[in-house]
Tab-separated table of C-alpha atoms in Angstrom:
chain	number	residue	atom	x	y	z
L	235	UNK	CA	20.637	-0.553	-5.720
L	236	UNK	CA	18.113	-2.185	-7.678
L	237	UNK	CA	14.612	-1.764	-6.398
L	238	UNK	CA	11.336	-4.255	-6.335
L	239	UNK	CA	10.799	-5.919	-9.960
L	240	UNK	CA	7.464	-7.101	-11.353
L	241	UNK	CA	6.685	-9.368	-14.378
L	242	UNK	CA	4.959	-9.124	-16.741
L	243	UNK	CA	4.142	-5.101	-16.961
L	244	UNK	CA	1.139	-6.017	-18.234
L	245	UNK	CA	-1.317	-9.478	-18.707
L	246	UNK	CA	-4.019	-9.768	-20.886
L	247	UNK	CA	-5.694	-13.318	-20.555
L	248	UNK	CA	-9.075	-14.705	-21.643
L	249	UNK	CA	-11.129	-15.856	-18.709
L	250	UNK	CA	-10.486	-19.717	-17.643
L	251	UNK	CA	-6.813	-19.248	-18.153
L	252	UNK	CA	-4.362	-19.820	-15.282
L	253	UNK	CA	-1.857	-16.552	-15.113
L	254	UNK	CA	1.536	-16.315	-13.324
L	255	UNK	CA	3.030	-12.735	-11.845
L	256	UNK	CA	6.152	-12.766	-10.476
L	257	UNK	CA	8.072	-10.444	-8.139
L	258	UNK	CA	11.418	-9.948	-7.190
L	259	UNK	CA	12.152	-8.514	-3.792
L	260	UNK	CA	14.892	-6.260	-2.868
L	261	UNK	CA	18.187	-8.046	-1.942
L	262	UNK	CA	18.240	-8.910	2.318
L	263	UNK	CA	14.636	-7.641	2.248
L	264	UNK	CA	13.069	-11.332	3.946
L	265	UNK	CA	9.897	-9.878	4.410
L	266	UNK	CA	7.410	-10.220	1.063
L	267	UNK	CA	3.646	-9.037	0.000
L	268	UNK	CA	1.682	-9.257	-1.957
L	269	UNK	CA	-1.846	-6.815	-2.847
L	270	UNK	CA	-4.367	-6.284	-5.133
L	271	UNK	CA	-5.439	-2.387	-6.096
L	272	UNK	CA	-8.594	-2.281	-8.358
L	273	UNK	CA	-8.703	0.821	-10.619
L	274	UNK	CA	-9.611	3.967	-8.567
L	275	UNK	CA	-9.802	1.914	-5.302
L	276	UNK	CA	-7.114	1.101	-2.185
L	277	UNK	CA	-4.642	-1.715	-1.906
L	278	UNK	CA	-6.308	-4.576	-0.812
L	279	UNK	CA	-3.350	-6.849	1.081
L	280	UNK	CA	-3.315	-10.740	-0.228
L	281	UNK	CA	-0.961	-12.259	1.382
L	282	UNK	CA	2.439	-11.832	3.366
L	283	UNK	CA	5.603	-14.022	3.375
L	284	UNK	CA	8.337	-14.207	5.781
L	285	UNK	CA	11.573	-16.050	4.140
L	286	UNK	CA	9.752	-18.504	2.204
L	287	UNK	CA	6.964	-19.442	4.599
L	288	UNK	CA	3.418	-17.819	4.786
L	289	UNK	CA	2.176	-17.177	8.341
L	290	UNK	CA	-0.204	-14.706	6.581
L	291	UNK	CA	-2.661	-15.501	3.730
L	292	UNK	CA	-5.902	-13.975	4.874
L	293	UNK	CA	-6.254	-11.768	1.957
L	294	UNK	CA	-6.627	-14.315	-0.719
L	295	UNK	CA	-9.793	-14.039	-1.847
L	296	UNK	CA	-10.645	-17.463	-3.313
L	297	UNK	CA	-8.499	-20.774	-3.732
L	298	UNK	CA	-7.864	-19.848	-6.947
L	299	UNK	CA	-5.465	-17.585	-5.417
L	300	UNK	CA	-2.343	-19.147	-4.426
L	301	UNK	CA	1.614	-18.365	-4.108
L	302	UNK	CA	5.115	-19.261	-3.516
L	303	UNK	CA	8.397	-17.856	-2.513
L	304	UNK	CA	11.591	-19.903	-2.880
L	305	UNK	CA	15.087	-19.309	-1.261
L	306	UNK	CA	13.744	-15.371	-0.150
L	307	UNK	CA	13.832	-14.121	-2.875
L	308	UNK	CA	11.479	-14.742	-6.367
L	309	UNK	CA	7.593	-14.751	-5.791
L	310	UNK	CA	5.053	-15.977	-7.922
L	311	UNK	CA	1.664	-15.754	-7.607
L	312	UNK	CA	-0.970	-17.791	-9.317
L	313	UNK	CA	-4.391	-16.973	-10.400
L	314	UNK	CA	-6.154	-20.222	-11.857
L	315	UNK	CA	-9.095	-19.741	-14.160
L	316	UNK	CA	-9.147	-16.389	-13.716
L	317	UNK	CA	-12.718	-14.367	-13.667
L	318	UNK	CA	-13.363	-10.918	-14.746
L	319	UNK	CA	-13.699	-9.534	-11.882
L	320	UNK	CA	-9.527	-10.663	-10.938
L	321	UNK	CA	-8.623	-7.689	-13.374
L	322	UNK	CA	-6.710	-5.022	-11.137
L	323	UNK	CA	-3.234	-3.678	-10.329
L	324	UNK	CA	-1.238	-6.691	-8.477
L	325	UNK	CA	1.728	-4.846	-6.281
L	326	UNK	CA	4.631	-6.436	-4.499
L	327	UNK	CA	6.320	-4.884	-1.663
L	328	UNK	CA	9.108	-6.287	0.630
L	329	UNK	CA	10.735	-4.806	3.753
L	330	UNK	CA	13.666	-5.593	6.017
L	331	UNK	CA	11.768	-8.757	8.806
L	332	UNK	CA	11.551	-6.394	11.927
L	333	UNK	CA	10.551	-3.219	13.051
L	334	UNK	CA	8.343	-0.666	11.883
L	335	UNK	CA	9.937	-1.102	8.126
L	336	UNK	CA	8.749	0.535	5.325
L	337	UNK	CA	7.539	-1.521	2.358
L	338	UNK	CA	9.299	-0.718	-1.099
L	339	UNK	CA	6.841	-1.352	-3.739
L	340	UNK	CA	7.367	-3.023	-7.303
L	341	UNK	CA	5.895	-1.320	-10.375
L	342	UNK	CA	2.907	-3.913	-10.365
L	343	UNK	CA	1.365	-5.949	-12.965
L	344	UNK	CA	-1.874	-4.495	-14.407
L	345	UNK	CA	-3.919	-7.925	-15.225
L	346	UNK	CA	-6.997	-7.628	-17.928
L	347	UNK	CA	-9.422	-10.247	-18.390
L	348	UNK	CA	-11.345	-10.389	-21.023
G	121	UNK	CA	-13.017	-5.063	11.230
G	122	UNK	CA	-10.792	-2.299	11.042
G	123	UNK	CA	-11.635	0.628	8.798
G	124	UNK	CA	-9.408	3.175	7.171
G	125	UNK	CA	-11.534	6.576	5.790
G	126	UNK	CA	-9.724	9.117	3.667
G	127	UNK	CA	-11.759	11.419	1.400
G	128	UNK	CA	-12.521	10.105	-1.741
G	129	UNK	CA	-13.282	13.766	-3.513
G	130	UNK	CA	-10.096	15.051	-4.976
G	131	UNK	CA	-8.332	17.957	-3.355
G	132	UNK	CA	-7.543	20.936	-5.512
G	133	UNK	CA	-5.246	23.619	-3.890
G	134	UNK	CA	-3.170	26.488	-5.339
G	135	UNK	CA	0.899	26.317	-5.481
G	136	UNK	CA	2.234	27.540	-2.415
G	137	UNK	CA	-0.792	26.580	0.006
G	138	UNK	CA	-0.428	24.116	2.556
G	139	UNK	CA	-2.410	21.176	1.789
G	140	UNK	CA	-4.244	18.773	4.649
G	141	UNK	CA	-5.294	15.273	3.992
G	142	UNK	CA	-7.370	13.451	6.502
G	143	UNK	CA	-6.903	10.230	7.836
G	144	UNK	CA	-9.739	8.388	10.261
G	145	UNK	CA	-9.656	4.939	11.318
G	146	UNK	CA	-12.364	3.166	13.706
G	147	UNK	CA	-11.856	0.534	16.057
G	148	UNK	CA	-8.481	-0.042	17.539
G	149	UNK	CA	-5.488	2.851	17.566
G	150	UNK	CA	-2.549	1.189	15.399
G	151	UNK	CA	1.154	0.862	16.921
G	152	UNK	CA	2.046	3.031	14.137
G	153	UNK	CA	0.994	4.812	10.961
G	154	UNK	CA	2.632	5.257	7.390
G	155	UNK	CA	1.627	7.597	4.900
G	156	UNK	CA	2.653	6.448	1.008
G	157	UNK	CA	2.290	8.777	-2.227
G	158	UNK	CA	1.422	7.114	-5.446
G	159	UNK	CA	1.840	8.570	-8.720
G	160	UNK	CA	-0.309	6.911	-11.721
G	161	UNK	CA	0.110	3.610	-12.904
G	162	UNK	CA	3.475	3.454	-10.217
G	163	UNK	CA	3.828	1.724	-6.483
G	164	UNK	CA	3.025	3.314	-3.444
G	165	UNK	CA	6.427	5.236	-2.220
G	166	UNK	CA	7.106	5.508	1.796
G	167	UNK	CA	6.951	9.051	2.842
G	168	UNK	CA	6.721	9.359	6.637
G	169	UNK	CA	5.824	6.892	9.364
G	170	UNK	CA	4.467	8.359	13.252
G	171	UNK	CA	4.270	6.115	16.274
G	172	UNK	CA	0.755	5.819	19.021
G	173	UNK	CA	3.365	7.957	21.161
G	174	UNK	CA	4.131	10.479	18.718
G	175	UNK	CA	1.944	13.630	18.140
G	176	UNK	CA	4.136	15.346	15.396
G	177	UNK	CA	7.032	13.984	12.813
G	178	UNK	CA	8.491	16.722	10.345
G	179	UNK	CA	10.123	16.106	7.009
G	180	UNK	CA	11.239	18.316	4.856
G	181	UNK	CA	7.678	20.405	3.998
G	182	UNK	CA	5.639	17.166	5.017
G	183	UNK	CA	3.946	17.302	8.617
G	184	UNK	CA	2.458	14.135	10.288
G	185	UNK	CA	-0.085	14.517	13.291
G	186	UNK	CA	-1.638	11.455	14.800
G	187	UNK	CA	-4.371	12.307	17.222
G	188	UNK	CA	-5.339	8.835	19.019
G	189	UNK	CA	-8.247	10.295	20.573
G	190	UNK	CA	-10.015	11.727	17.735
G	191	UNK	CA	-8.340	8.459	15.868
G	192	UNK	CA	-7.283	10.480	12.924
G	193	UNK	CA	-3.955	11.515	11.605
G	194	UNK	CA	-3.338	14.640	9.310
G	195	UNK	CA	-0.954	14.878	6.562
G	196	UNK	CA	0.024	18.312	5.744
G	197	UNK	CA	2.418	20.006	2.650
G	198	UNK	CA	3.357	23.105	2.846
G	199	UNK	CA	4.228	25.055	0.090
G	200	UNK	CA	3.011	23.247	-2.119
G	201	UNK	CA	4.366	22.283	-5.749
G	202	UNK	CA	2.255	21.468	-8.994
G	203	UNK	CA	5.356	18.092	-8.406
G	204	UNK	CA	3.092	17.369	-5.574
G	205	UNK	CA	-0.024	16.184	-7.094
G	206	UNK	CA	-0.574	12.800	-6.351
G	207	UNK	CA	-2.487	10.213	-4.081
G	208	UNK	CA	-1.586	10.000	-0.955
G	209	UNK	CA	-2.525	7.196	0.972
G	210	UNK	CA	-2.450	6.509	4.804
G	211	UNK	CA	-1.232	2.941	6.542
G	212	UNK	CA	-2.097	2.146	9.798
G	213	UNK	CA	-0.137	-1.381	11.631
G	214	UNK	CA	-2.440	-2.539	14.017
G	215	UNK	CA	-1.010	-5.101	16.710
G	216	UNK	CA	-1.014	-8.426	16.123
G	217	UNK	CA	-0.786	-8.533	12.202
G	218	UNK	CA	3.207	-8.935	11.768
G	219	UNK	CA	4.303	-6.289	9.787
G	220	UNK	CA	0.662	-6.313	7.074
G	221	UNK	CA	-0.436	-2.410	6.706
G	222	UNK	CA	-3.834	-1.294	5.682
G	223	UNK	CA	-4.157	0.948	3.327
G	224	UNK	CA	-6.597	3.752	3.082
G	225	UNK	CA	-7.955	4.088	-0.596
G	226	UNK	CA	-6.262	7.542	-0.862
G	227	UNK	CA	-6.711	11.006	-1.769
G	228	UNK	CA	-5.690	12.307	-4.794
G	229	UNK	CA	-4.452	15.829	-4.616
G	230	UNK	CA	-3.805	18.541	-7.495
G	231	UNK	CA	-1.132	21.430	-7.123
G	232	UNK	CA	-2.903	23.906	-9.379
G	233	UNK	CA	-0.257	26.944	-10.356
């Protein structure tokens, strides 16, 4: 079946522009996350969703940071007036809600500010 | 706060050696550890997961140890293939943080033949 989907591949924005990433979990898979991997560096987690609530947003590093997940599926997170230092690898994984699950990655969106 | 060390310095290693990456953590033993490999500019893929009450899991040519005492876990490949150059980077779940993993920054092995 289909795996974890990412959009866009790739961003390039100017700095001060608001940027959108989206993710698309696997089908059934309730549990959603999101994480940030700088180049040559570890994934750094954002935040996590279960359904479409967030009991887990301790990674966000600013309130510029925010996201959404509707009807358990689609993702989106938003980065408003992004900063330089915002350019990395943004991943999405999702897992079945229970257990010791293993997350199933998307391809990631690699974000450039300039 | 929790810390995950794996070594930073690339591992080179001849085809058909067994290969050993090195996993410490400090603080708290997790419930459970993953290990993921990730190829460039791709997502982390699952490879193995070991329980606190599991010493060894087996797959295939990969080997898992988790050593709660010395608070380390060791990934090994045996016989290894050029196919397995990649990172490889270790999860630990600690209790209390639903299902969020954190991830070690990785090692980055190369299969020379």
């Amino acid at each position: 079946g289909a795996g974890v989907s990412q959009s866009p591949s790739n961003k390039v924005t100017e700095k001060g522009k608001d940027v959108e990433l989206r993710c698309d979990p696997i089908s059934g898979h309730t549990a959603l996350y999101w994480y940030r991997q700088r180049l040559g560096q570890g994934l750094e987690f954002l935040i996590y969703f279960q359904g479409n609530s967030a009991p887990d947003k301790s990674g966000l590093p600013s309130d510029r940071f925010s996201a959404e997940r509707t009807g358990e599926s689609v993702s989106t997170l938003t980065i408003q007036r992004t900063q330089q230092e915002d350019s990395a690898v943004y991943l999405c994984a999702s897992s079945l809600p229970r257990g010791k699950n293993e997350q199933y990655f998307g391809p990631g969106t690699r974000l450039t500010v300039t | 706060s929790q810390k995950i060390e794996q070594n930073s310095e690339a591992l080179n290693i001849q085809e058909g050696k067994t290969a050993t990456l090195t996993c410490n953590y400090t603080n708290y033993s997790p419930a459970y550890l993953q290990w993921y490999r990730q190829d460039p500019g791709r997502g982390p893929v699952f490879l193995l997961l070991i329980r606190e009450n599991e010493k060894e899991k087996r797959k295939e040519r990969l080997k898992v140890t988790f050593d709660t005492t010395l608070k380390q876990s060791l990934f090994h490949i045996t016989a290894s293939q050029p196919a397995d150059s990649a990172t490889y980077l270790c999860a630990p779940r600690f209790s209390g943080g639903y299902n969020k993993l954190i991830f070690g920054a990785g090692t980055r092995l190369a299969v020379h033949p």
